Short mmCIF file of C-alpha atoms and ligand atoms in Angstrom, two decimals:
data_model
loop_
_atom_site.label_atom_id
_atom_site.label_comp_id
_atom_site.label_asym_id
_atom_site.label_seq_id
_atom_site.Cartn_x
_atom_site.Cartn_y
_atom_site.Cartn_z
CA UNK A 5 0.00 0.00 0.00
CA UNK A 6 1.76 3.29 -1.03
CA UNK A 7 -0.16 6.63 0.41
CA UNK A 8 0.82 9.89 -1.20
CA UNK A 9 0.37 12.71 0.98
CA UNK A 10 -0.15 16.36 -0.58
CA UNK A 11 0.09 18.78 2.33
CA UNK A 12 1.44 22.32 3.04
CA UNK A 13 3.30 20.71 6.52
CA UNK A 14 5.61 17.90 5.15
CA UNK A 15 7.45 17.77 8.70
CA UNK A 16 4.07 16.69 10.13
CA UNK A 17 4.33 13.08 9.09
CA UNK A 18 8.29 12.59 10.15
CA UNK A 19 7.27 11.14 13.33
CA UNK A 20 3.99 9.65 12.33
CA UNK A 21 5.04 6.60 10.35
CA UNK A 22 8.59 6.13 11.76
CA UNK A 23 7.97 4.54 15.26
CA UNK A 24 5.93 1.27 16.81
CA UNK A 25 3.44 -1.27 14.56
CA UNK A 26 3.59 1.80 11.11
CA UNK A 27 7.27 1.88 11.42
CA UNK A 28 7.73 -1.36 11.42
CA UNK A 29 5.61 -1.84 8.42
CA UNK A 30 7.16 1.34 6.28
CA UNK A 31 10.88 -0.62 7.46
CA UNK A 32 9.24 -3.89 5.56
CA UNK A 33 8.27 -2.04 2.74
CA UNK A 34 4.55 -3.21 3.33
CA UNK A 35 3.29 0.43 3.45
CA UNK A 36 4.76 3.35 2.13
CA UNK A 37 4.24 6.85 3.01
CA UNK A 38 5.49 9.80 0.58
CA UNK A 39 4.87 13.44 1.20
CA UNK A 40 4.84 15.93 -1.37
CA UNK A 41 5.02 19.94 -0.26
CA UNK A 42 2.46 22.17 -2.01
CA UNK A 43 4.43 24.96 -1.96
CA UNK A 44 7.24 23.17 -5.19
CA UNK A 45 3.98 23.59 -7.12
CA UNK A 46 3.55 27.21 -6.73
CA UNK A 47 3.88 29.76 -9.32
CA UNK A 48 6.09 32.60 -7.56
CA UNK A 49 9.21 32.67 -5.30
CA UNK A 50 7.51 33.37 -2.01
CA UNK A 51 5.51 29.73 -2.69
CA UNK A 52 2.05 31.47 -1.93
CA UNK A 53 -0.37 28.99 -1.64
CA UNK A 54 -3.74 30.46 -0.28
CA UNK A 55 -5.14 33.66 -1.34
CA UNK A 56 -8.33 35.63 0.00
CA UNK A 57 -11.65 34.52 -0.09
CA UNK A 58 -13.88 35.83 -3.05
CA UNK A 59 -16.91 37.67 -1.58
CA UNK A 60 -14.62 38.55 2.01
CA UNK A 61 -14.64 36.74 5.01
CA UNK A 62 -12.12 35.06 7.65
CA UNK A 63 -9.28 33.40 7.02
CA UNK A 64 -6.88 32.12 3.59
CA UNK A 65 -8.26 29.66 1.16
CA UNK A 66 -5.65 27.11 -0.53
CA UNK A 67 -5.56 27.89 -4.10
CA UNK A 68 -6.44 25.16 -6.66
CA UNK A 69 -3.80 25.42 -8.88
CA UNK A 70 -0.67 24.38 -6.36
CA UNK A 71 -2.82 21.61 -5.16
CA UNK A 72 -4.09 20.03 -8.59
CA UNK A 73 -0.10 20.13 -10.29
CA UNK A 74 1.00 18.57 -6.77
CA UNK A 75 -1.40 15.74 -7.59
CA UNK A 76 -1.17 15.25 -10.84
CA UNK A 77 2.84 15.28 -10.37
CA UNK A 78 2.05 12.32 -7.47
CA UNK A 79 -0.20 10.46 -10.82
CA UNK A 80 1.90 11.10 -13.02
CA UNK A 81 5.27 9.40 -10.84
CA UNK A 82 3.09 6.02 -10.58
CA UNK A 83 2.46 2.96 -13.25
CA UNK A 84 0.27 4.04 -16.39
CA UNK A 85 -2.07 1.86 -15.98
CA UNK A 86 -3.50 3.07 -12.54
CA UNK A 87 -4.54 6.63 -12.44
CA UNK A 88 -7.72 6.48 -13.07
CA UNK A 89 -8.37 3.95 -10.13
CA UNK A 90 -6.85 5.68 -7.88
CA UNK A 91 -8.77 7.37 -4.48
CA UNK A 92 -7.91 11.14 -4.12
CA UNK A 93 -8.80 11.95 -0.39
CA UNK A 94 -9.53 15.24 0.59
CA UNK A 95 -9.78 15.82 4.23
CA UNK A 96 -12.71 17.79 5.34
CA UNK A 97 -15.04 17.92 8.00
CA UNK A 98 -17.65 18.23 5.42
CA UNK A 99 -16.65 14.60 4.27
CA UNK A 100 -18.36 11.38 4.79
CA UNK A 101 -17.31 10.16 8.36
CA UNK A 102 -14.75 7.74 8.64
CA UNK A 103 -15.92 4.01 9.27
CA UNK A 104 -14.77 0.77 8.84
CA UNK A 105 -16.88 0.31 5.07
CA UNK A 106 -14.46 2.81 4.05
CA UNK A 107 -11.38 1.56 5.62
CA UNK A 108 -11.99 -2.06 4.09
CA UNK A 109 -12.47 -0.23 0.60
CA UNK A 110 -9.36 2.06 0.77
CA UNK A 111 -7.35 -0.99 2.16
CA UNK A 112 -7.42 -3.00 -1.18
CA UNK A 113 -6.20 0.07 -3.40
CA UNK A 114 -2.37 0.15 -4.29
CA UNK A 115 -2.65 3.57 -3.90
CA UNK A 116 -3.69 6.25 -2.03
CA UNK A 117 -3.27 10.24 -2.65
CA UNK A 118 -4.57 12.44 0.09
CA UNK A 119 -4.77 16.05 0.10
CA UNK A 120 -4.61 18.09 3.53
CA UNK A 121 -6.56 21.23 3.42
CA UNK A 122 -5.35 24.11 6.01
CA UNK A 123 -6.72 27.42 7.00
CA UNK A 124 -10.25 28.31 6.05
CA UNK A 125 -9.96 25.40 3.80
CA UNK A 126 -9.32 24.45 0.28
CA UNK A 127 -11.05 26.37 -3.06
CA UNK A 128 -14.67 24.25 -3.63
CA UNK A 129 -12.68 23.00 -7.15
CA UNK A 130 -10.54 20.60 -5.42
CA UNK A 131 -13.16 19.08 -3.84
CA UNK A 132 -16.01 18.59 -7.49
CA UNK A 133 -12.85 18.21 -9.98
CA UNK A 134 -10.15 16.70 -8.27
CA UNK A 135 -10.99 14.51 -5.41
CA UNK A 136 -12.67 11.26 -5.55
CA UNK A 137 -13.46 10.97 -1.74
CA UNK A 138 -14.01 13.69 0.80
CA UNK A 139 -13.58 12.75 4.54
CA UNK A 140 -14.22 13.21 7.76
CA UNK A 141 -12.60 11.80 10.79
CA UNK A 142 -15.34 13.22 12.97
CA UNK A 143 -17.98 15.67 14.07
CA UNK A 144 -15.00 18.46 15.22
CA UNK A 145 -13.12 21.12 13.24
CA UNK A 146 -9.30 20.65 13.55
CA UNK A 147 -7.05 23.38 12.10
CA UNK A 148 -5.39 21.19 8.89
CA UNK A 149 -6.02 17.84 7.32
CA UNK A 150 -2.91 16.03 8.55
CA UNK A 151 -3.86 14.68 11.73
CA UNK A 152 -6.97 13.71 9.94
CA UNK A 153 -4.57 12.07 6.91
CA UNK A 154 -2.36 10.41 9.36
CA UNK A 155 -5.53 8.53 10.97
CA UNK A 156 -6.52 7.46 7.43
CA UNK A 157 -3.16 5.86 7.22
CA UNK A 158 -2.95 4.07 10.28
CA UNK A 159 -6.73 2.91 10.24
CA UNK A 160 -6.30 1.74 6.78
CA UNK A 161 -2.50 0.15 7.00
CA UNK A 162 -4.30 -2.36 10.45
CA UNK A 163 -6.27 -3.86 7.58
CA UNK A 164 -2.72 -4.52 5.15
CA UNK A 165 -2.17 -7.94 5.41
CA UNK A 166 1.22 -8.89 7.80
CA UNK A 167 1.42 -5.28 9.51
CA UNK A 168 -0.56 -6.23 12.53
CA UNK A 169 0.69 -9.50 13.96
CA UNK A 170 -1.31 -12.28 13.83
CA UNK A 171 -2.06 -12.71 17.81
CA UNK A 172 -3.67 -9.07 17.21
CA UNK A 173 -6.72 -10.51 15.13
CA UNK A 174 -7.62 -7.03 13.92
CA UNK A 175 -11.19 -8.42 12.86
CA UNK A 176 -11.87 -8.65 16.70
CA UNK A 177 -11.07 -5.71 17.81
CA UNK A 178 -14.19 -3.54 18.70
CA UNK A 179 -16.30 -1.63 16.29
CA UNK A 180 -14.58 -4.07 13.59
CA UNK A 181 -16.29 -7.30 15.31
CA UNK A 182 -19.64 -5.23 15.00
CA UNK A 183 -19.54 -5.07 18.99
CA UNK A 184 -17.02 -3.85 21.28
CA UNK A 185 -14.43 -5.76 22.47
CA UNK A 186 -14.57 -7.67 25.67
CA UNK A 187 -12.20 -6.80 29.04
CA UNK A 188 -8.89 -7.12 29.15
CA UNK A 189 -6.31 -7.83 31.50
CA UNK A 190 -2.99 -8.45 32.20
CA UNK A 191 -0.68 -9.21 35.37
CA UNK A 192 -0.63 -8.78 38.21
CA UNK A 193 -3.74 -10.59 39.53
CA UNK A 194 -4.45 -8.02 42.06
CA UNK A 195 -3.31 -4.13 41.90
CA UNK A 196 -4.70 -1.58 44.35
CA UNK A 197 -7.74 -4.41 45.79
CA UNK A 198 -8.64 -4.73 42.08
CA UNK A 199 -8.42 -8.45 40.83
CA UNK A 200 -8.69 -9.64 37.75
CA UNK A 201 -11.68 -12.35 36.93
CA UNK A 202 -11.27 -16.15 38.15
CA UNK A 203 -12.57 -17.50 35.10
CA UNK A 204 -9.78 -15.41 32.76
CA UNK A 205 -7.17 -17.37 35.17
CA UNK A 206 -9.04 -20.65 35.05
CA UNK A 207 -7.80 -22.51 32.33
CA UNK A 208 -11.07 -23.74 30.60
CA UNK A 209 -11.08 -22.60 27.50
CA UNK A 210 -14.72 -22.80 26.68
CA UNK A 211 -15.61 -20.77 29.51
CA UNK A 212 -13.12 -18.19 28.93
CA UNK A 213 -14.27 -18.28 25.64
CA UNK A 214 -18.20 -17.73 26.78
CA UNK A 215 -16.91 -15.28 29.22
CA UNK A 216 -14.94 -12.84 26.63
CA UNK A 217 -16.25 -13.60 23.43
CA UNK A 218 -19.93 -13.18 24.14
CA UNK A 219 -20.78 -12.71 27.48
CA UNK A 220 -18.55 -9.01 28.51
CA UNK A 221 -18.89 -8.51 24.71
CA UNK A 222 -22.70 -7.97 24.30
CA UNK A 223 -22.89 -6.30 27.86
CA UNK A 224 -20.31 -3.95 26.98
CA UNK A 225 -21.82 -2.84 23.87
CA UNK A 226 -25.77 -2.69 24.91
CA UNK A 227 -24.45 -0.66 27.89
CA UNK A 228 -21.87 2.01 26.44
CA UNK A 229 -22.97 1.42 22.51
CA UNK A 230 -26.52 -0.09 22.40
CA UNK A 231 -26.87 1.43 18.84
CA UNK A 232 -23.79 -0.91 17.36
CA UNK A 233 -26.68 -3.73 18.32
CA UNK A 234 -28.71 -3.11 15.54
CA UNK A 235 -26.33 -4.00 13.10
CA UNK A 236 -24.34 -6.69 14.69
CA UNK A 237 -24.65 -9.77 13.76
CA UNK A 238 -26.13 -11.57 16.90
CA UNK A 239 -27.25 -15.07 17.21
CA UNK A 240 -30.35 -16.40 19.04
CA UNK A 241 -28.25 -17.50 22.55
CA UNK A 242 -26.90 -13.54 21.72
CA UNK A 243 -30.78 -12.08 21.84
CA UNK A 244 -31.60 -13.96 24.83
CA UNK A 245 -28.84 -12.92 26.96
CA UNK A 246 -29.16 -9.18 25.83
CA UNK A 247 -33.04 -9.84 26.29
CA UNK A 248 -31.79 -10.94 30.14
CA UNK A 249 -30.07 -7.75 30.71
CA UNK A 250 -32.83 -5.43 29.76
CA UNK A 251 -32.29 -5.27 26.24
CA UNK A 252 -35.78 -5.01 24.12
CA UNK A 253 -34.48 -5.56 20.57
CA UNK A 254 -34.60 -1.40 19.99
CA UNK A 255 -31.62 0.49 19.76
CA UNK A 256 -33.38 3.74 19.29
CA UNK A 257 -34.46 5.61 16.26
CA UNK A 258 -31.29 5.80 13.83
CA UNK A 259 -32.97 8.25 11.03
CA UNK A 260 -31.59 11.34 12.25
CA UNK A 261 -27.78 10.03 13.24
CA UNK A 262 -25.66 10.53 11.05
CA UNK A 263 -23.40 7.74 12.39
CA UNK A 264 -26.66 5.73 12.80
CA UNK A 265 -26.84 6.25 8.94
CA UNK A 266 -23.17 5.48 8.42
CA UNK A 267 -23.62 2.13 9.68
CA UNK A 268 -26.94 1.41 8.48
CA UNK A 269 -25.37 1.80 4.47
CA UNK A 270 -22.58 -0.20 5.93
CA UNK A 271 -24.87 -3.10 7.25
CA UNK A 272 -26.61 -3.30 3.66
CA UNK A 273 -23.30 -2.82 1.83
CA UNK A 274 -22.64 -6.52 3.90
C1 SAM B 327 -10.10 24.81 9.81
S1 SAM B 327 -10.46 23.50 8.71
C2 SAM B 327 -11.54 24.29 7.54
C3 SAM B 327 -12.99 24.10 7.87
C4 SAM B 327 -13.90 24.81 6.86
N1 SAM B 327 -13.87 26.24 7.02
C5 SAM B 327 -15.34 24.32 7.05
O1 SAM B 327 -16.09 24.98 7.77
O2 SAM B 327 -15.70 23.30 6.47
C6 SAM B 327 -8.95 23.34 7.80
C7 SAM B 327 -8.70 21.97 7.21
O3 SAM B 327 -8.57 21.01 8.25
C8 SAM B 327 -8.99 19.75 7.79
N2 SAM B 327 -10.03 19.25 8.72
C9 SAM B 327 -10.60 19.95 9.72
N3 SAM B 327 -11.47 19.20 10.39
C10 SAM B 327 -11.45 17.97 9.83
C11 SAM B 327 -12.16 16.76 10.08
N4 SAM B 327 -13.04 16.65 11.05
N5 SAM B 327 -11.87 15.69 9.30
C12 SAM B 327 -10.97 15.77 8.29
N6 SAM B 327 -10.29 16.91 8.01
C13 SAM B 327 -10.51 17.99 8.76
C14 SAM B 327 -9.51 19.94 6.37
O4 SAM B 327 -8.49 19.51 5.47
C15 SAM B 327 -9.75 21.42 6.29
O5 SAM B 327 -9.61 21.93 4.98
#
């Protein structure tokens, strides 16, 4: 998986893909990360790269022209035969919010360009002739797009095969599973009067297995995320344990939340 990064900040991803599980797959060449500056794609010698905003208002809009040459320069740089295929991200809290339908259909594509808007944003051209995607890595307004990129590249380089280990089954992990993921624990067996639970330190693997994998699973999720129930895929033993905990088979009314909506496309896209 190569990601091309188009971004006013280059030095923002130096430490982003250089340390822990990402480092360790950019060192074994299963992901790559390359950053191209705006600013070699400007037109005069003080690299401007935002202007003022037609009609007045607040703050510097990035110009289209920089940002288009950067990315056709990153298109141009790869195989022939791939250009057309390729996703164009443009970071925006305007976007489609982030979810895992979108990581699993960014994680099969070679290639990746995303653009990082800054200031009061990027001209509305990037975003109808140049982008393919537009997203959002939440309801919250940060001030540039490459925190937003770099959590794109992480969430989407869990799902390229080798670069999480396989004792970290990423399919398990929570909102991946559908639910979220049971306790965990670790030694000692007692810290401050806290213990860990008997069964986790019993041996038997089937009840361990009943324990975690349903049990602290669905009562997790119906108490801190009961709206991840509607979608998940539960069985009938599932129901009737929820249905024992107070559980009525609602999850409330999902039409007017947006993340609600989000998962709902994602359930049908299944
Ligand atoms: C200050 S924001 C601009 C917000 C813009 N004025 C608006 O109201 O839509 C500057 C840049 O940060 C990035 N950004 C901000 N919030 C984001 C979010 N939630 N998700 C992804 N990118 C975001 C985008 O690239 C955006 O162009």
């Amino acid at each position: 998986m190569r990601f091309h990064v188009v971004t006013l900040f280059p030095e923002a991803f130096e430490g982003a893909t250089s340390y822990s599980i990402l480092g360790r797959a950019v060192h074994r060449g299963l992901v790559s990360v390359t950053v191209t500056d705006i600013r070699k794609f400007t037109f005069d010698r003080h690299g401007t790269a935002d202007d003022y905003q037609f009609g007045g208002g607040p703050g510097m809009v990035m110009k289209p022209e920089p940002i288009f040459r950067a990315v056709e320069d990153v298109l141009e740089s790869l195989p022939p035969e791939e250009p057309d295929l390729i996703p164009i991200l443009l970071m925006s809290p305007q976007g489609e919010q982030l979810n895992q339908r979108l990581i699993d259909e960014l994680a099969v594509a070679p290639d990746i360009v995303i653009v990082c808007g800054h200031y009061a944003g990027v001209d509305e051209r990037i975003r109808t002739g140049l982008a393919t995607h537009e997203i959002s890595i939440g309801d919250y307004v940060l001030t540039g797009g490459e925190l937003a990129a770099m959590v794109v590249i992480d969430a989407v380089s869990r799902f390229i095969p080798d670069v999480v280990g396989s004792a970290e089954n990423v399919h398990e992990d929570s909102i991946t599973s559908g639910l979220l993921q049971h306790p965990l624990y670790t030694r000692p067996v007692e810290f401050r009067g806290m213990t860990t639970p008997e069964v986790l330190r019993s041996g038997n693997h089937a009840e361990i297995a009943r324990w975690r994998g349903r049990q602290q699973s669905l009562e997790r999720t119906l108490r801190l995320r009961p709206d991840l129930l509607r979608f998940a895929e539960l069985s009938n033993s599932d129901r009737i344990y929820l249905e024992q905990l107070g559980w009525s088979g609602e999850s409330g009314d999902p039409s007017n939340n947006p993340a609600d909506q989000a998962r709902e496309r994602q359930a049908l896209d299944r």
